Amino acid sequence: MASSRHEHRRNAPVLPLDTVRKRFALLVDGPAPLTVDGSRFHGLPHRPVPLDELRALLLAPACPRLTRDAVWTHLVRRSRQDGALWVLACAGMALPALAGVVRRLSDRFPGEASDLQAEVVSGFLAGLASVDVVRPRVLPRLRWAAYRQGHAALTKALDAPTPVAPGFGPSVPRPPYGHPDLVLARAVREAVLTRTEADLIGTTRLDDTTVTDWADHHRTTPNAAYKTRRRAEARLAAFLHDEAPDVRDDDPAAHAAINALPLPRTEHAEKSPPAVAKTGPDSGLLKCGGSPPPSRPSPAPEVR
């Protein structure tokens, strides 16, 4: 029994975040840990600060944002000037952010945890080499780079065909069906949405990213992002209606799914007084089933 447990540990894939955590611990362990001169930054101790202590100081709510940005600007520049040691140092400093990205994506990721973590770390390292350190919010933009690559891996994994065991027929339900990420990926393939529009809908509707944050990362205004999302969702609704095949009368689930989608505009609708488009988080646009919510006046746009 004990030998089988040891064999399982040897065969288990090494998780990239665990590797970063262990290597970072070696950098700050012992009598000569890797440090940053705290006297160069407002609010930090005027002495060499080990990186693990520095990370805790930057995570503290009382740490000024300007100090956090200044330290991360210094760390990114060191990684570009001095190479692998400081690249690892940056990854270790960003571990709490990277772990948060992995937690957000892992619930829906159908593959191995090591594959998702590798993509997230790879996105962070790519951002480390290219992020503009002159602009503020260096760490949030590095985190966003990690999230984008992880989310791309998630979308690709969800879009892959599901293996079917020999002797079993396909058990895919009749359309409309599917995970929201699959719906968005299919809409991009069919040129209904651009990748940017799909990313906007996915990150602001399915995750906890606000439209304001998304707009900031994409160098646009929240108002423009809201308009883009509203128009993209209208095209997506029309596309899903067109894709829904004729369903049998004895298929109430399919009827409910179709009826839950907002109806696309028709010639008759264009002659009628325009309806107020509902774009709130409970609009049911990407949900598959259930009854549409009762009509009510649209509230002022919420900032998510």
mmCIF file of C-alpha atoms in Angstrom:
data_model
loop_
_atom_site.group_PDB
_atom_site.id
_atom_site.type_symbol
_atom_site.label_atom_id
_atom_site.label_comp_id
_atom_site.label_asym_id
_atom_site.label_seq_id
_atom_site.Cartn_x
_atom_site.Cartn_y
_atom_site.Cartn_z
ATOM 1 C CA MET A 1 0.000 0.000 0.000
ATOM 2 C CA ALA A 2 2.759 2.438 0.969
ATOM 3 C CA SER A 3 4.770 1.597 -2.146
ATOM 4 C CA SER A 4 1.736 2.265 -4.384
ATOM 5 C CA ARG A 5 1.290 5.712 -2.788
ATOM 6 C CA HIS A 6 4.967 6.506 -3.428
ATOM 7 C CA GLU A 7 4.603 5.314 -7.019
ATOM 8 C CA HIS A 8 1.560 7.568 -7.470
ATOM 9 C CA ARG A 9 3.512 10.569 -6.170
ATOM 10 C CA ARG A 10 6.362 9.844 -8.601
ATOM 11 C CA ASN A 11 3.957 9.593 -11.537
ATOM 12 C CA ALA A 12 1.866 12.644 -10.616
ATOM 13 C CA PRO A 13 2.571 15.650 -12.865
ATOM 14 C CA VAL A 14 4.599 18.451 -11.335
ATOM 15 C CA LEU A 15 2.433 21.551 -11.011
ATOM 16 C CA PRO A 16 4.151 24.679 -12.364
ATOM 17 C CA LEU A 17 2.986 26.887 -9.487
ATOM 18 C CA ASP A 18 4.442 24.414 -6.994
ATOM 19 C CA THR A 19 7.741 24.555 -8.867
ATOM 20 C CA VAL A 20 7.746 28.357 -8.767
ATOM 21 C CA ARG A 21 6.881 28.278 -5.067
ATOM 22 C CA LYS A 22 9.744 25.906 -4.222
ATOM 23 C CA ARG A 23 12.327 27.743 -6.339
ATOM 24 C CA PHE A 24 11.256 31.091 -4.900
ATOM 25 C CA ALA A 25 11.652 29.696 -1.377
ATOM 26 C CA LEU A 26 15.271 28.851 -2.231
ATOM 27 C CA LEU A 27 15.877 32.471 -3.277
ATOM 28 C CA VAL A 28 14.824 33.837 0.104
ATOM 29 C CA ASP A 29 16.152 31.046 2.311
ATOM 30 C CA GLY A 30 19.493 30.963 4.092
ATOM 31 C CA PRO A 31 21.831 33.683 5.333
ATOM 32 C CA ALA A 32 21.960 35.591 2.010
ATOM 33 C CA PRO A 33 18.420 35.891 0.618
ATOM 34 C CA LEU A 34 17.636 37.830 -2.542
ATOM 35 C CA THR A 35 16.673 41.365 -1.497
ATOM 36 C CA VAL A 36 15.533 44.753 -2.758
ATOM 37 C CA ASP A 37 16.854 48.011 -1.299
ATOM 38 C CA GLY A 38 13.826 49.312 0.585
ATOM 39 C CA SER A 39 15.299 52.798 0.992
ATOM 40 C CA ARG A 40 14.578 53.443 -2.707
ATOM 41 C CA PHE A 41 10.821 53.207 -2.207
ATOM 42 C CA HIS A 42 8.430 55.290 -0.144
ATOM 43 C CA GLY A 43 6.863 53.391 2.735
ATOM 44 C CA LEU A 44 9.328 50.475 2.804
ATOM 45 C CA PRO A 45 11.952 49.819 5.509
ATOM 46 C CA HIS A 46 15.269 51.579 4.873
ATOM 47 C CA ARG A 47 17.268 48.361 4.570
ATOM 48 C CA PRO A 48 17.636 45.366 2.242
ATOM 49 C CA VAL A 49 14.219 43.678 2.232
ATOM 50 C CA PRO A 50 14.047 39.921 1.420
ATOM 51 C CA LEU A 51 11.625 39.182 -1.388
ATOM 52 C CA ASP A 52 9.206 37.129 0.703
ATOM 53 C CA GLU A 53 8.923 39.998 3.191
ATOM 54 C CA LEU A 54 8.630 42.449 0.314
ATOM 55 C CA ARG A 55 5.740 40.468 -1.166
ATOM 56 C CA ALA A 56 3.885 40.572 2.146
ATOM 57 C CA LEU A 57 4.439 44.339 2.416
ATOM 58 C CA LEU A 58 3.101 44.947 -1.100
ATOM 59 C CA LEU A 59 0.018 42.824 -0.433
ATOM 60 C CA ALA A 60 -0.870 44.786 2.693
ATOM 61 C CA PRO A 61 -3.934 47.026 2.174
ATOM 62 C CA ALA A 62 -2.016 49.972 3.643
ATOM 63 C CA CYS A 63 0.664 49.808 0.930
ATOM 64 C CA PRO A 64 0.309 52.823 -1.406
ATOM 65 C CA ARG A 65 -0.426 51.966 -5.019
ATOM 66 C CA LEU A 66 2.436 54.180 -6.184
ATOM 67 C CA THR A 67 4.871 52.197 -4.023
ATOM 68 C CA ARG A 68 3.536 48.926 -5.404
ATOM 69 C CA ASP A 69 3.925 50.195 -8.976
ATOM 70 C CA ALA A 70 7.443 51.506 -8.316
ATOM 71 C CA VAL A 71 8.593 48.182 -6.859
ATOM 72 C CA TRP A 72 7.110 46.180 -9.714
ATOM 73 C CA THR A 73 8.688 48.513 -12.260
ATOM 74 C CA HIS A 74 12.034 47.835 -10.569
ATOM 75 C CA LEU A 75 11.439 44.066 -10.537
ATOM 76 C CA VAL A 76 10.473 43.921 -14.209
ATOM 77 C CA ARG A 77 13.543 45.922 -15.204
ATOM 78 C CA ARG A 78 15.792 43.647 -13.148
ATOM 79 C CA SER A 79 14.280 40.593 -14.880
ATOM 80 C CA ARG A 80 15.125 42.100 -18.268
ATOM 81 C CA GLN A 81 18.621 43.167 -17.298
ATOM 82 C CA ASP A 82 19.761 40.250 -15.130
ATOM 83 C CA GLY A 83 17.906 37.292 -16.605
ATOM 84 C CA ALA A 84 16.636 34.032 -15.143
ATOM 85 C CA LEU A 85 17.212 34.699 -11.438
ATOM 86 C CA TRP A 86 15.049 37.803 -11.429
ATOM 87 C CA VAL A 87 12.492 36.281 -13.805
ATOM 88 C CA LEU A 88 11.982 33.588 -11.163
ATOM 89 C CA ALA A 89 11.898 36.298 -8.493
ATOM 90 C CA CYS A 90 9.086 38.086 -10.348
ATOM 91 C CA ALA A 91 7.113 34.872 -10.751
ATOM 92 C CA GLY A 92 7.451 34.174 -7.033
ATOM 93 C CA MET A 93 6.415 37.706 -6.148
ATOM 94 C CA ALA A 94 3.325 37.294 -8.368
ATOM 95 C CA LEU A 95 2.356 33.866 -6.978
ATOM 96 C CA PRO A 96 -0.773 35.105 -5.112
ATOM 97 C CA ALA A 97 -2.060 36.750 -8.308
ATOM 98 C CA LEU A 98 -1.247 33.711 -10.468
ATOM 99 C CA ALA A 99 -2.907 31.360 -7.988
ATOM 100 C CA GLY A 100 -6.031 33.538 -8.105
ATOM 101 C CA VAL A 101 -6.123 33.298 -11.911
ATOM 102 C CA VAL A 102 -5.781 29.508 -11.761
ATOM 103 C CA ARG A 103 -8.574 29.236 -9.178
ATOM 104 C CA ARG A 104 -10.893 31.270 -11.362
ATOM 105 C CA LEU A 105 -10.291 29.152 -14.462
ATOM 106 C CA SER A 106 -9.756 25.682 -13.015
ATOM 107 C CA ASP A 107 -13.414 24.949 -12.139
ATOM 108 C CA ARG A 108 -14.292 24.906 -15.837
ATOM 109 C CA PHE A 109 -11.040 23.480 -17.223
ATOM 110 C CA PRO A 110 -11.581 19.877 -18.372
ATOM 111 C CA GLY A 111 -7.912 18.935 -18.727
ATOM 112 C CA GLU A 112 -5.000 18.446 -16.358
ATOM 113 C CA ALA A 113 -4.319 21.121 -13.756
ATOM 114 C CA SER A 114 -0.672 21.186 -14.810
ATOM 115 C CA ASP A 115 -1.646 22.173 -18.375
ATOM 116 C CA LEU A 116 -3.732 25.123 -17.201
ATOM 117 C CA GLN A 117 -1.060 26.300 -14.750
ATOM 118 C CA ALA A 118 1.598 26.080 -17.468
ATOM 119 C CA GLU A 119 -0.465 28.341 -19.723
ATOM 120 C CA VAL A 120 -1.066 30.868 -16.940
ATOM 121 C CA VAL A 121 2.646 31.002 -16.048
ATOM 122 C CA SER A 122 3.574 31.241 -19.733
ATOM 123 C CA GLY A 123 1.207 34.194 -20.174
ATOM 124 C CA PHE A 124 2.758 35.912 -17.159
ATOM 125 C CA LEU A 125 6.301 35.402 -18.491
ATOM 126 C CA ALA A 126 5.295 36.741 -21.918
ATOM 127 C CA GLY A 127 3.814 39.797 -20.216
ATOM 128 C CA LEU A 128 6.974 40.207 -18.154
ATOM 129 C CA ALA A 129 8.995 40.567 -21.348
ATOM 130 C CA SER A 130 6.627 43.038 -23.000
ATOM 131 C CA VAL A 131 4.691 44.999 -20.351
ATOM 132 C CA ASP A 132 5.056 48.783 -20.521
ATOM 133 C CA VAL A 133 6.541 49.767 -17.148
ATOM 134 C CA VAL A 134 5.986 53.474 -17.814
ATOM 135 C CA ARG A 135 2.241 53.035 -17.454
ATOM 136 C CA PRO A 136 0.723 52.459 -13.992
ATOM 137 C CA ARG A 137 -0.801 49.193 -12.651
ATOM 138 C CA VAL A 138 2.112 46.986 -13.712
ATOM 139 C CA LEU A 139 1.110 43.911 -11.698
ATOM 140 C CA PRO A 140 -2.599 44.011 -12.711
ATOM 141 C CA ARG A 141 -1.531 44.129 -16.367
ATOM 142 C CA LEU A 142 0.827 41.189 -15.842
ATOM 143 C CA ARG A 143 -2.018 39.329 -14.167
ATOM 144 C CA TRP A 144 -4.256 40.175 -17.122
ATOM 145 C CA ALA A 145 -1.653 38.717 -19.523
ATOM 146 C CA ALA A 146 -1.622 35.497 -17.485
ATOM 147 C CA TYR A 147 -5.429 35.387 -17.434
ATOM 148 C CA ARG A 148 -5.750 35.923 -21.195
ATOM 149 C CA GLN A 149 -3.501 32.985 -22.031
ATOM 150 C CA GLY A 150 -5.147 30.780 -19.429
ATOM 151 C CA HIS A 151 -8.596 31.695 -20.718
ATOM 152 C CA ALA A 152 -7.512 30.944 -24.294
ATOM 153 C CA ALA A 153 -6.406 27.480 -23.149
ATOM 154 C CA LEU A 154 -9.742 27.003 -21.376
ATOM 155 C CA THR A 155 -11.701 27.969 -24.487
ATOM 156 C CA LYS A 156 -9.625 25.637 -26.661
ATOM 157 C CA ALA A 157 -10.082 22.745 -24.234
ATOM 158 C CA LEU A 158 -13.846 23.252 -24.008
ATOM 159 C CA ASP A 159 -14.077 23.477 -27.791
ATOM 160 C CA ALA A 160 -12.311 20.140 -28.312
ATOM 161 C CA PRO A 161 -14.482 17.161 -29.322
ATOM 162 C CA THR A 162 -15.599 14.918 -26.488
ATOM 163 C CA PRO A 163 -14.281 11.343 -26.846
ATOM 164 C CA VAL A 164 -16.985 8.690 -27.193
ATOM 165 C CA ALA A 165 -16.284 5.139 -26.032
ATOM 166 C CA PRO A 166 -16.591 2.415 -28.688
ATOM 167 C CA GLY A 167 -20.078 0.975 -28.888
ATOM 168 C CA PHE A 168 -21.787 4.099 -27.603
ATOM 169 C CA GLY A 169 -23.564 6.555 -29.820
ATOM 170 C CA PRO A 170 -23.181 10.314 -29.460
ATOM 171 C CA SER A 171 -25.083 11.694 -26.495
ATOM 172 C CA VAL A 172 -24.916 15.373 -27.416
ATOM 173 C CA PRO A 173 -28.271 17.082 -26.762
ATOM 174 C CA ARG A 174 -30.069 18.882 -29.549
ATOM 175 C CA PRO A 175 -29.172 22.590 -29.984
ATOM 176 C CA PRO A 176 -29.294 25.106 -28.491
ATOM 177 C CA TYR A 177 -26.919 23.676 -25.904
ATOM 178 C CA GLY A 178 -23.374 23.968 -24.625
ATOM 179 C CA HIS A 179 -21.166 25.745 -22.130
ATOM 180 C CA PRO A 180 -21.167 29.534 -22.583
ATOM 181 C CA ASP A 181 -17.472 29.458 -23.553
ATOM 182 C CA LEU A 182 -18.319 26.974 -26.317
ATOM 183 C CA VAL A 183 -21.111 29.249 -27.531
ATOM 184 C CA LEU A 184 -18.704 32.195 -27.713
ATOM 185 C CA ALA A 185 -15.993 30.138 -29.433
ATOM 186 C CA ARG A 186 -18.489 28.943 -32.054
ATOM 187 C CA ALA A 187 -19.675 32.510 -32.639
ATOM 188 C CA VAL A 188 -16.069 33.622 -33.252
ATOM 189 C CA ARG A 189 -15.506 30.760 -35.721
ATOM 190 C CA GLU A 190 -18.645 31.758 -37.609
ATOM 191 C CA ALA A 191 -17.501 35.420 -37.678
ATOM 192 C CA VAL A 192 -20.542 36.513 -35.666
ATOM 193 C CA LEU A 193 -18.262 37.982 -33.000
ATOM 194 C CA THR A 194 -14.683 39.168 -33.059
ATOM 195 C CA ARG A 195 -12.272 37.711 -30.511
ATOM 196 C CA THR A 196 -12.341 41.019 -28.660
ATOM 197 C CA GLU A 197 -16.148 40.997 -28.458
ATOM 198 C CA ALA A 198 -16.163 37.386 -27.246
ATOM 199 C CA ASP A 199 -13.537 38.256 -24.630
ATOM 200 C CA LEU A 200 -15.608 41.253 -23.499
ATOM 201 C CA ILE A 201 -18.769 39.160 -23.103
ATOM 202 C CA GLY A 202 -16.975 36.236 -21.486
ATOM 203 C CA THR A 203 -14.918 38.169 -18.947
ATOM 204 C CA THR A 204 -17.622 40.643 -17.901
ATOM 205 C CA ARG A 205 -20.605 38.258 -17.958
ATOM 206 C CA LEU A 206 -19.079 34.952 -16.841
ATOM 207 C CA ASP A 207 -16.249 36.162 -14.584
ATOM 208 C CA ASP A 208 -16.080 38.924 -12.010
ATOM 209 C CA THR A 209 -14.227 41.428 -14.211
ATOM 210 C CA THR A 210 -16.063 44.743 -14.371
ATOM 211 C CA VAL A 211 -16.651 46.556 -17.642
ATOM 212 C CA THR A 212 -14.598 49.453 -16.273
ATOM 213 C CA ASP A 213 -11.596 47.192 -15.635
ATOM 214 C CA TRP A 214 -11.947 45.566 -19.046
ATOM 215 C CA ALA A 215 -12.097 48.975 -20.711
ATOM 216 C CA ASP A 216 -9.023 50.156 -18.797
ATOM 217 C CA HIS A 217 -7.010 47.117 -19.910
ATOM 218 C CA HIS A 218 -8.068 47.642 -23.534
ATOM 219 C CA ARG A 219 -7.466 51.422 -23.529
ATOM 220 C CA THR A 220 -11.068 52.359 -24.223
ATOM 221 C CA THR A 221 -13.871 53.995 -22.250
ATOM 222 C CA PRO A 222 -16.475 52.116 -20.198
ATOM 223 C CA ASN A 223 -19.245 53.714 -22.263
ATOM 224 C CA ALA A 224 -17.708 52.398 -25.495
ATOM 225 C CA ALA A 225 -17.293 48.951 -23.927
ATOM 226 C CA TYR A 226 -20.963 48.879 -22.852
ATOM 227 C CA LYS A 227 -22.072 49.809 -26.391
ATOM 228 C CA THR A 228 -19.791 47.195 -27.940
ATOM 229 C CA ARG A 229 -21.097 44.504 -25.613
ATOM 230 C CA ARG A 230 -24.739 45.412 -26.226
ATOM 231 C CA ARG A 231 -24.353 45.255 -30.020
ATOM 232 C CA ALA A 232 -22.309 42.044 -29.882
ATOM 233 C CA GLU A 233 -24.889 40.359 -27.659
ATOM 234 C CA ALA A 234 -27.676 41.342 -30.045
ATOM 235 C CA ARG A 235 -25.808 39.658 -32.932
ATOM 236 C CA LEU A 236 -25.110 36.620 -30.746
ATOM 237 C CA ALA A 237 -28.811 36.282 -29.869
ATOM 238 C CA ALA A 238 -29.818 36.443 -33.535
ATOM 239 C CA PHE A 239 -27.132 33.868 -34.409
ATOM 240 C CA LEU A 240 -28.362 31.436 -31.760
ATOM 241 C CA HIS A 241 -31.945 31.811 -32.955
ATOM 242 C CA ASP A 242 -30.869 31.089 -36.540
ATOM 243 C CA GLU A 243 -28.880 28.042 -35.384
ATOM 244 C CA ALA A 244 -31.794 26.564 -33.411
ATOM 245 C CA PRO A 245 -33.329 23.823 -35.625
ATOM 246 C CA ASP A 246 -36.975 22.917 -35.797
ATOM 247 C CA VAL A 247 -37.719 20.969 -32.654
ATOM 248 C CA ARG A 248 -40.351 18.377 -32.008
ATOM 249 C CA ASP A 249 -43.448 19.178 -30.034
ATOM 250 C CA ASP A 250 -42.417 16.583 -27.434
ATOM 251 C CA ASP A 251 -39.093 18.327 -26.716
ATOM 252 C CA PRO A 252 -40.008 20.884 -24.016
ATOM 253 C CA ALA A 253 -36.360 21.434 -23.002
ATOM 254 C CA ALA A 254 -35.407 22.631 -26.475
ATOM 255 C CA HIS A 255 -38.511 24.837 -26.681
ATOM 256 C CA ALA A 256 -37.674 26.392 -23.324
ATOM 257 C CA ALA A 257 -34.089 27.068 -24.413
ATOM 258 C CA ILE A 258 -35.193 28.744 -27.638
ATOM 259 C CA ASN A 259 -37.878 30.811 -25.919
ATOM 260 C CA ALA A 260 -35.356 32.025 -23.333
ATOM 261 C CA LEU A 261 -33.333 33.794 -26.023
ATOM 262 C CA PRO A 262 -34.182 37.385 -26.976
ATOM 263 C CA LEU A 263 -35.901 37.467 -30.357
ATOM 264 C CA PRO A 264 -33.868 39.010 -33.192
ATOM 265 C CA ARG A 265 -35.254 42.058 -34.975
ATOM 266 C CA THR A 266 -37.718 41.445 -37.821
ATOM 267 C CA GLU A 267 -39.400 43.705 -40.349
ATOM 268 C CA HIS A 268 -42.496 43.771 -38.163
ATOM 269 C CA ALA A 269 -40.430 44.627 -35.110
ATOM 270 C CA GLU A 270 -38.749 47.492 -36.952
ATOM 271 C CA LYS A 271 -42.145 49.086 -37.604
ATOM 272 C CA SER A 272 -43.176 48.760 -33.980
ATOM 273 C CA PRO A 273 -42.015 51.102 -31.220
ATOM 274 C CA PRO A 274 -38.467 50.066 -30.269
ATOM 275 C CA ALA A 275 -38.168 47.937 -27.155
ATOM 276 C CA VAL A 276 -35.658 48.706 -24.465
ATOM 277 C CA ALA A 277 -32.787 46.227 -24.750
ATOM 278 C CA LYS A 278 -32.097 44.398 -21.525
ATOM 279 C CA THR A 279 -28.368 43.868 -21.042
ATOM 280 C CA GLY A 280 -28.119 43.206 -17.313
ATOM 281 C CA PRO A 281 -26.383 40.158 -15.885
ATOM 282 C CA ASP A 282 -29.692 38.267 -15.623
ATOM 283 C CA SER A 283 -30.640 38.793 -19.274
ATOM 284 C CA GLY A 284 -30.412 35.062 -19.938
ATOM 285 C CA LEU A 285 -28.446 35.642 -23.120
ATOM 286 C CA LEU A 286 -26.032 32.785 -22.544
ATOM 287 C CA LYS A 287 -28.267 30.601 -20.380
ATOM 288 C CA CYS A 288 -29.767 27.456 -21.842
ATOM 289 C CA GLY A 289 -33.212 26.961 -20.386
ATOM 290 C CA GLY A 290 -35.646 28.537 -17.972
ATOM 291 C CA SER A 291 -38.262 31.204 -18.541
ATOM 292 C CA PRO A 292 -37.379 34.738 -19.525
ATOM 293 C CA PRO A 293 -37.566 37.232 -16.656
ATOM 294 C CA PRO A 294 -40.573 39.563 -16.458
ATOM 295 C CA SER A 295 -40.216 42.806 -18.341
ATOM 296 C CA ARG A 296 -39.366 45.897 -16.363
ATOM 297 C CA PRO A 297 -37.820 49.277 -17.055
ATOM 298 C CA SER A 298 -34.078 48.970 -17.625
ATOM 299 C CA PRO A 299 -32.018 50.367 -14.737
ATOM 300 C CA ALA A 300 -29.089 52.676 -15.251
ATOM 301 C CA PRO A 301 -26.069 50.716 -16.583
ATOM 302 C CA GLU A 302 -24.350 48.951 -13.734
ATOM 303 C CA VAL A 303 -20.595 48.954 -13.435
ATOM 304 C CA ARG A 304 -19.503 45.353 -13.140
#
